[in-house]
Amino acid sequence: MYVKGAERYEKLISIKSVPASGAEGGTIEVTELDSPIKQYISDRVDTPAQDFTYNRTAEKYEKVLTYCDGAEHEFLVKLSDGTGTYIKGTAQTWKNEFSAGSAQEATLHIVATQIVDKTASEVTTLMV
């Protein structure tokens, strides 16, 4: 997970999971009384929840907290094949539950205003 700094994207944290970058669009029923079948039109597409799990250490948690300030930030997820997802939005983080013998994890939640899948070459361009 990268975050846009003053001049370029900088590594924020390593993440353990990546959510879907899109969601099924809704439909609105517009069936007219004389229609033999139901009729629909597309509704607006929703931005899905962007929840990323990461291994929590005091250092990582404090680093993520600096971006949980209510302001919009630009994030970039780079996947192993070089492609990625650009996410613009406000961030929240919290410590996840844990028990003896389990890893201490936290969640980075981004309330997205924009989500765009990027090709490998687009990701490379953004990271320069």
PDB file of N, CA, C and O in Angstrom, residues 49-92:
ATOM      1  N   ALA A  49     -16.670  -0.911  -0.161  1.00  0.00           N
ATOM      2  CA  ALA A  49     -15.849  -0.687   1.027  1.00  0.00           C
ATOM      3  C   ALA A  49     -14.407  -1.074   0.729  1.00  0.00           C
ATOM      4  O   ALA A  49     -14.154  -2.095   0.083  1.00  0.00           O
ATOM      5  N   GLN A  50     -13.485  -0.278   1.164  1.00  0.00           N
ATOM      6  CA  GLN A  50     -12.062  -0.531   0.950  1.00  0.00           C
ATOM      7  C   GLN A  50     -11.409  -0.805   2.299  1.00  0.00           C
ATOM      8  O   GLN A  50     -10.950   0.107   2.983  1.00  0.00           O
ATOM      9  N   ASP A  51     -11.417  -2.065   2.701  1.00  0.00           N
ATOM     10  CA  ASP A  51     -10.836  -2.493   3.975  1.00  0.00           C
ATOM     11  C   ASP A  51      -9.609  -3.339   3.711  1.00  0.00           C
ATOM     12  O   ASP A  51      -9.691  -4.367   3.044  1.00  0.00           O
ATOM     13  N   PHE A  52      -8.481  -2.905   4.244  1.00  0.00           N
ATOM     14  CA  PHE A  52      -7.204  -3.593   4.079  1.00  0.00           C
ATOM     15  C   PHE A  52      -6.719  -4.032   5.451  1.00  0.00           C
ATOM     16  O   PHE A  52      -6.676  -3.242   6.393  1.00  0.00           O
ATOM     17  N   THR A  53      -6.335  -5.289   5.566  1.00  0.00           N
ATOM     18  CA  THR A  53      -5.799  -5.817   6.812  1.00  0.00           C
ATOM     19  C   THR A  53      -4.280  -5.745   6.758  1.00  0.00           C
ATOM     20  O   THR A  53      -3.674  -6.022   5.731  1.00  0.00           O
ATOM     21  N   TYR A  54      -3.680  -5.343   7.890  1.00  0.00           N
ATOM     22  CA  TYR A  54      -2.221  -5.322   7.969  1.00  0.00           C
ATOM     23  C   TYR A  54      -1.773  -5.812   9.342  1.00  0.00           C
ATOM     24  O   TYR A  54      -2.537  -5.760  10.310  1.00  0.00           O
ATOM     25  N   ASN A  55      -0.537  -6.349   9.393  1.00  0.00           N
ATOM     26  CA  ASN A  55       0.035  -6.769  10.667  1.00  0.00           C
ATOM     27  C   ASN A  55       0.316  -5.523  11.487  1.00  0.00           C
ATOM     28  O   ASN A  55       1.005  -4.615  11.037  1.00  0.00           O
ATOM     29  N   ARG A  56      -0.238  -5.482  12.698  1.00  0.00           N
ATOM     30  CA  ARG A  56      -0.133  -4.280  13.514  1.00  0.00           C
ATOM     31  C   ARG A  56       1.111  -4.322  14.403  1.00  0.00           C
ATOM     32  O   ARG A  56       1.315  -5.248  15.170  1.00  0.00           O
ATOM     33  N   THR A  57       1.913  -3.304  14.225  1.00  0.00           N
ATOM     34  CA  THR A  57       2.981  -2.984  15.168  1.00  0.00           C
ATOM     35  C   THR A  57       2.745  -1.536  15.580  1.00  0.00           C
ATOM     36  O   THR A  57       2.005  -0.811  14.894  1.00  0.00           O
ATOM     37  N   ALA A  58       3.359  -1.114  16.644  1.00  0.00           N
ATOM     38  CA  ALA A  58       3.181   0.274  17.082  1.00  0.00           C
ATOM     39  C   ALA A  58       3.620   1.236  15.984  1.00  0.00           C
ATOM     40  O   ALA A  58       2.939   2.228  15.702  1.00  0.00           O
ATOM     41  N   GLU A  59       4.719   0.924  15.313  1.00  0.00           N
ATOM     42  CA  GLU A  59       5.238   1.797  14.256  1.00  0.00           C
ATOM     43  C   GLU A  59       4.278   1.888  13.071  1.00  0.00           C
ATOM     44  O   GLU A  59       3.977   2.983  12.582  1.00  0.00           O
ATOM     45  N   LYS A  60       3.791   0.742  12.594  1.00  0.00           N
ATOM     46  CA  LYS A  60       2.870   0.740  11.452  1.00  0.00           C
ATOM     47  C   LYS A  60       1.560   1.445  11.796  1.00  0.00           C
ATOM     48  O   LYS A  60       1.020   2.214  11.000  1.00  0.00           O
ATOM     49  N   TYR A  61       1.052   1.183  12.985  1.00  0.00           N
ATOM     50  CA  TYR A  61      -0.216   1.778  13.390  1.00  0.00           C
ATOM     51  C   TYR A  61      -0.104   3.299  13.461  1.00  0.00           C
ATOM     52  O   TYR A  61      -0.975   4.017  12.960  1.00  0.00           O
ATOM     53  N   GLU A  62       0.967   3.790  14.045  1.00  0.00           N
ATOM     54  CA  GLU A  62       1.186   5.239  14.131  1.00  0.00           C
ATOM     55  C   GLU A  62       1.355   5.854  12.743  1.00  0.00           C
ATOM     56  O   GLU A  62       0.867   6.950  12.476  1.00  0.00           O
ATOM     57  N   LYS A  63       2.029   5.154  11.850  1.00  0.00           N
ATOM     58  CA  LYS A  63       2.233   5.644  10.485  1.00  0.00           C
ATOM     59  C   LYS A  63       0.900   5.787   9.760  1.00  0.00           C
ATOM     60  O   LYS A  63       0.642   6.797   9.100  1.00  0.00           O
ATOM     61  N   VAL A  64       0.031   4.784   9.893  1.00  0.00           N
ATOM     62  CA  VAL A  64      -1.286   4.836   9.253  1.00  0.00           C
ATOM     63  C   VAL A  64      -2.149   5.927   9.895  1.00  0.00           C
ATOM     64  O   VAL A  64      -2.855   6.658   9.194  1.00  0.00           O
ATOM     65  N   LEU A  65      -2.064   6.073  11.200  1.00  0.00           N
ATOM     66  CA  LEU A  65      -2.862   7.086  11.905  1.00  0.00           C
ATOM     67  C   LEU A  65      -2.615   8.500  11.379  1.00  0.00           C
ATOM     68  O   LEU A  65      -3.522   9.331  11.408  1.00  0.00           O
ATOM     69  N   THR A  66      -1.425   8.774  10.877  1.00  0.00           N
ATOM     70  CA  THR A  66      -1.134  10.125  10.376  1.00  0.00           C
ATOM     71  C   THR A  66      -2.005  10.483   9.173  1.00  0.00           C
ATOM     72  O   THR A  66      -2.196  11.668   8.892  1.00  0.00           O
ATOM     73  N   TYR A  67      -2.533   9.478   8.468  1.00  0.00           N
ATOM     74  CA  TYR A  67      -3.401   9.724   7.310  1.00  0.00           C
ATOM     75  C   TYR A  67      -4.887   9.638   7.668  1.00  0.00           C
ATOM     76  O   TYR A  67      -5.740   9.788   6.800  1.00  0.00           O
ATOM     77  N   CYS A  68      -5.179   9.430   8.930  1.00  0.00           N
ATOM     78  CA  CYS A  68      -6.564   9.356   9.406  1.00  0.00           C
ATOM     79  C   CYS A  68      -6.960  10.693  10.015  1.00  0.00           C
ATOM     80  O   CYS A  68      -7.371  10.788  11.163  1.00  0.00           O
ATOM     81  N   ASP A  69      -6.806  11.736   9.213  1.00  0.00           N
ATOM     82  CA  ASP A  69      -6.992  13.106   9.693  1.00  0.00           C
ATOM     83  C   ASP A  69      -8.238  13.784   9.136  1.00  0.00           C
ATOM     84  O   ASP A  69      -8.433  14.980   9.294  1.00  0.00           O
ATOM     85  N   GLY A  70      -9.091  13.026   8.438  1.00  0.00           N
ATOM     86  CA  GLY A  70     -10.306  13.591   7.867  1.00  0.00           C
ATOM     87  C   GLY A  70     -10.117  14.203   6.489  1.00  0.00           C
ATOM     88  O   GLY A  70     -11.087  14.546   5.829  1.00  0.00           O
ATOM     89  N   ALA A  71      -8.870  14.356   6.057  1.00  0.00           N
ATOM     90  CA  ALA A  71      -8.589  14.909   4.730  1.00  0.00           C
ATOM     91  C   ALA A  71      -8.524  13.785   3.705  1.00  0.00           C
ATOM     92  O   ALA A  71      -8.238  12.639   4.036  1.00  0.00           O
ATOM     93  N   GLU A  72      -8.797  14.138   2.438  1.00  0.00           N
ATOM     94  CA  GLU A  72      -8.668  13.148   1.369  1.00  0.00           C
ATOM     95  C   GLU A  72      -7.198  12.926   1.046  1.00  0.00           C
ATOM     96  O   GLU A  72      -6.419  13.875   0.997  1.00  0.00           O
ATOM     97  N   HIS A  73      -6.853  11.666   0.841  1.00  0.00           N
ATOM     98  CA  HIS A  73      -5.498  11.281   0.448  1.00  0.00           C
ATOM     99  C   HIS A  73      -5.608  10.374  -0.770  1.00  0.00           C
ATOM    100  O   HIS A  73      -6.658   9.792  -1.041  1.00  0.00           O
ATOM    101  N   GLU A  74      -4.488  10.238  -1.481  1.00  0.00           N
ATOM    102  CA  GLU A  74      -4.441   9.371  -2.651  1.00  0.00           C
ATOM    103  C   GLU A  74      -3.599   8.149  -2.318  1.00  0.00           C
ATOM    104  O   GLU A  74      -2.439   8.283  -1.929  1.00  0.00           O
ATOM    105  N   PHE A  75      -4.199   6.972  -2.468  1.00  0.00           N
ATOM    106  CA  PHE A  75      -3.560   5.712  -2.163  1.00  0.00           C
ATOM    107  C   PHE A  75      -3.388   4.907  -3.445  1.00  0.00           C
ATOM    108  O   PHE A  75      -4.153   5.060  -4.395  1.00  0.00           O
ATOM    109  N   LEU A  76      -2.402   4.030  -3.445  1.00  0.00           N
ATOM    110  CA  LEU A  76      -2.164   3.167  -4.587  1.00  0.00           C
ATOM    111  C   LEU A  76      -1.816   1.783  -4.073  1.00  0.00           C
ATOM    112  O   LEU A  76      -0.909   1.620  -3.257  1.00  0.00           O
ATOM    113  N   VAL A  77      -2.560   0.791  -4.546  1.00  0.00           N
ATOM    114  CA  VAL A  77      -2.272  -0.606  -4.224  1.00  0.00           C
ATOM    115  C   VAL A  77      -1.565  -1.183  -5.435  1.00  0.00           C
ATOM    116  O   VAL A  77      -2.098  -1.145  -6.541  1.00  0.00           O
ATOM    117  N   LYS A  78      -0.373  -1.696  -5.226  1.00  0.00           N
ATOM    118  CA  LYS A  78       0.376  -2.335  -6.311  1.00  0.00           C
ATOM    119  C   LYS A  78       0.339  -3.840  -6.088  1.00  0.00           C
ATOM    120  O   LYS A  78       0.773  -4.337  -5.054  1.00  0.00           O
ATOM    121  N   LEU A  79      -0.196  -4.556  -7.080  1.00  0.00           N
ATOM    122  CA  LEU A  79      -0.327  -6.007  -6.979  1.00  0.00           C
ATOM    123  C   LEU A  79       0.920  -6.701  -7.529  1.00  0.00           C
ATOM    124  O   LEU A  79       1.743  -6.076  -8.207  1.00  0.00           O
ATOM    125  N   SER A  80       1.043  -7.987  -7.264  1.00  0.00           N
ATOM    126  CA  SER A  80       2.246  -8.733  -7.644  1.00  0.00           C
ATOM    127  C   SER A  80       2.477  -8.789  -9.149  1.00  0.00           C
ATOM    128  O   SER A  80       3.599  -8.968  -9.600  1.00  0.00           O
ATOM    129  N   ASP A  81       1.427  -8.614  -9.959  1.00  0.00           N
ATOM    130  CA  ASP A  81       1.604  -8.633 -11.422  1.00  0.00           C
ATOM    131  C   ASP A  81       1.923  -7.249 -11.985  1.00  0.00           C
ATOM    132  O   ASP A  81       1.996  -7.072 -13.196  1.00  0.00           O
ATOM    133  N   GLY A  82       2.104  -6.264 -11.113  1.00  0.00           N
ATOM    134  CA  GLY A  82       2.449  -4.910 -11.545  1.00  0.00           C
ATOM    135  C   GLY A  82       1.258  -3.999 -11.726  1.00  0.00           C
ATOM    136  O   GLY A  82       1.412  -2.784 -11.773  1.00  0.00           O
ATOM    137  N   THR A  83       0.050  -4.564 -11.857  1.00  0.00           N
ATOM    138  CA  THR A  83      -1.141  -3.735 -11.969  1.00  0.00           C
ATOM    139  C   THR A  83      -1.495  -3.183 -10.589  1.00  0.00           C
ATOM    140  O   THR A  83      -0.875  -3.557  -9.585  1.00  0.00           O
ATOM    141  N   GLY A  84      -2.482  -2.334 -10.527  1.00  0.00           N
ATOM    142  CA  GLY A  84      -2.838  -1.787  -9.232  1.00  0.00           C
ATOM    143  C   GLY A  84      -4.178  -1.104  -9.228  1.00  0.00           C
ATOM    144  O   GLY A  84      -4.911  -1.119 -10.222  1.00  0.00           O
ATOM    145  N   THR A  85      -4.477  -0.496  -8.103  1.00  0.00           N
ATOM    146  CA  THR A  85      -5.726   0.243  -7.926  1.00  0.00           C
ATOM    147  C   THR A  85      -5.415   1.574  -7.253  1.00  0.00           C
ATOM    148  O   THR A  85      -4.756   1.612  -6.216  1.00  0.00           O
ATOM    149  N   TYR A  86      -5.887   2.658  -7.877  1.00  0.00           N
ATOM    150  CA  TYR A  86      -5.782   4.001  -7.329  1.00  0.00           C
ATOM    151  C   TYR A  86      -7.044   4.253  -6.513  1.00  0.00           C
ATOM    152  O   TYR A  86      -8.154   3.996  -6.979  1.00  0.00           O
ATOM    153  N   ILE A  87      -6.876   4.746  -5.288  1.00  0.00           N
ATOM    154  CA  ILE A  87      -8.014   5.033  -4.414  1.00  0.00           C
ATOM    155  C   ILE A  87      -7.819   6.422  -3.813  1.00  0.00           C
ATOM    156  O   ILE A  87      -6.787   6.700  -3.199  1.00  0.00           O
ATOM    157  N   LYS A  88      -8.817   7.271  -3.981  1.00  0.00           N
ATOM    158  CA  LYS A  88      -8.802   8.594  -3.362  1.00  0.00           C
ATOM    159  C   LYS A  88      -9.892   8.608  -2.313  1.00  0.00           C
ATOM    160  O   LYS A  88     -11.028   8.190  -2.586  1.00  0.00           O
ATOM    161  N   GLY A  89      -9.565   9.041  -1.105  1.00  0.00           N
ATOM    162  CA  GLY A  89     -10.581   9.069  -0.061  1.00  0.00           C
ATOM    163  C   GLY A  89     -10.003   9.376   1.302  1.00  0.00           C
ATOM    164  O   GLY A  89      -8.812   9.668   1.439  1.00  0.00           O
ATOM    165  N   THR A  90     -10.860   9.316   2.298  1.00  0.00           N
ATOM    166  CA  THR A  90     -10.445   9.553   3.678  1.00  0.00           C
ATOM    167  C   THR A  90     -10.207   8.211   4.363  1.00  0.00           C
ATOM    168  O   THR A  90     -10.879   7.230   4.064  1.00  0.00           O
ATOM    169  N   ALA A  91      -9.249   8.195   5.273  1.00  0.00           N
ATOM    170  CA  ALA A  91      -8.831   6.937   5.905  1.00  0.00           C
ATOM    171  C   ALA A  91      -9.228   6.872   7.378  1.00  0.00           C
ATOM    172  O   ALA A  91      -9.326   7.895   8.050  1.00  0.00           O
ATOM    173  N   GLN A  92      -9.445   5.645   7.808  1.00  0.00           N
ATOM    174  CA  GLN A  92      -9.677   5.327   9.221  1.00  0.00           C
ATOM    175  C   GLN A  92      -8.886   4.062   9.511  1.00  0.00           C
ATOM    176  O   GLN A  92      -8.667   3.247   8.614  1.00  0.00           O
TER     177      GLN A  92
END
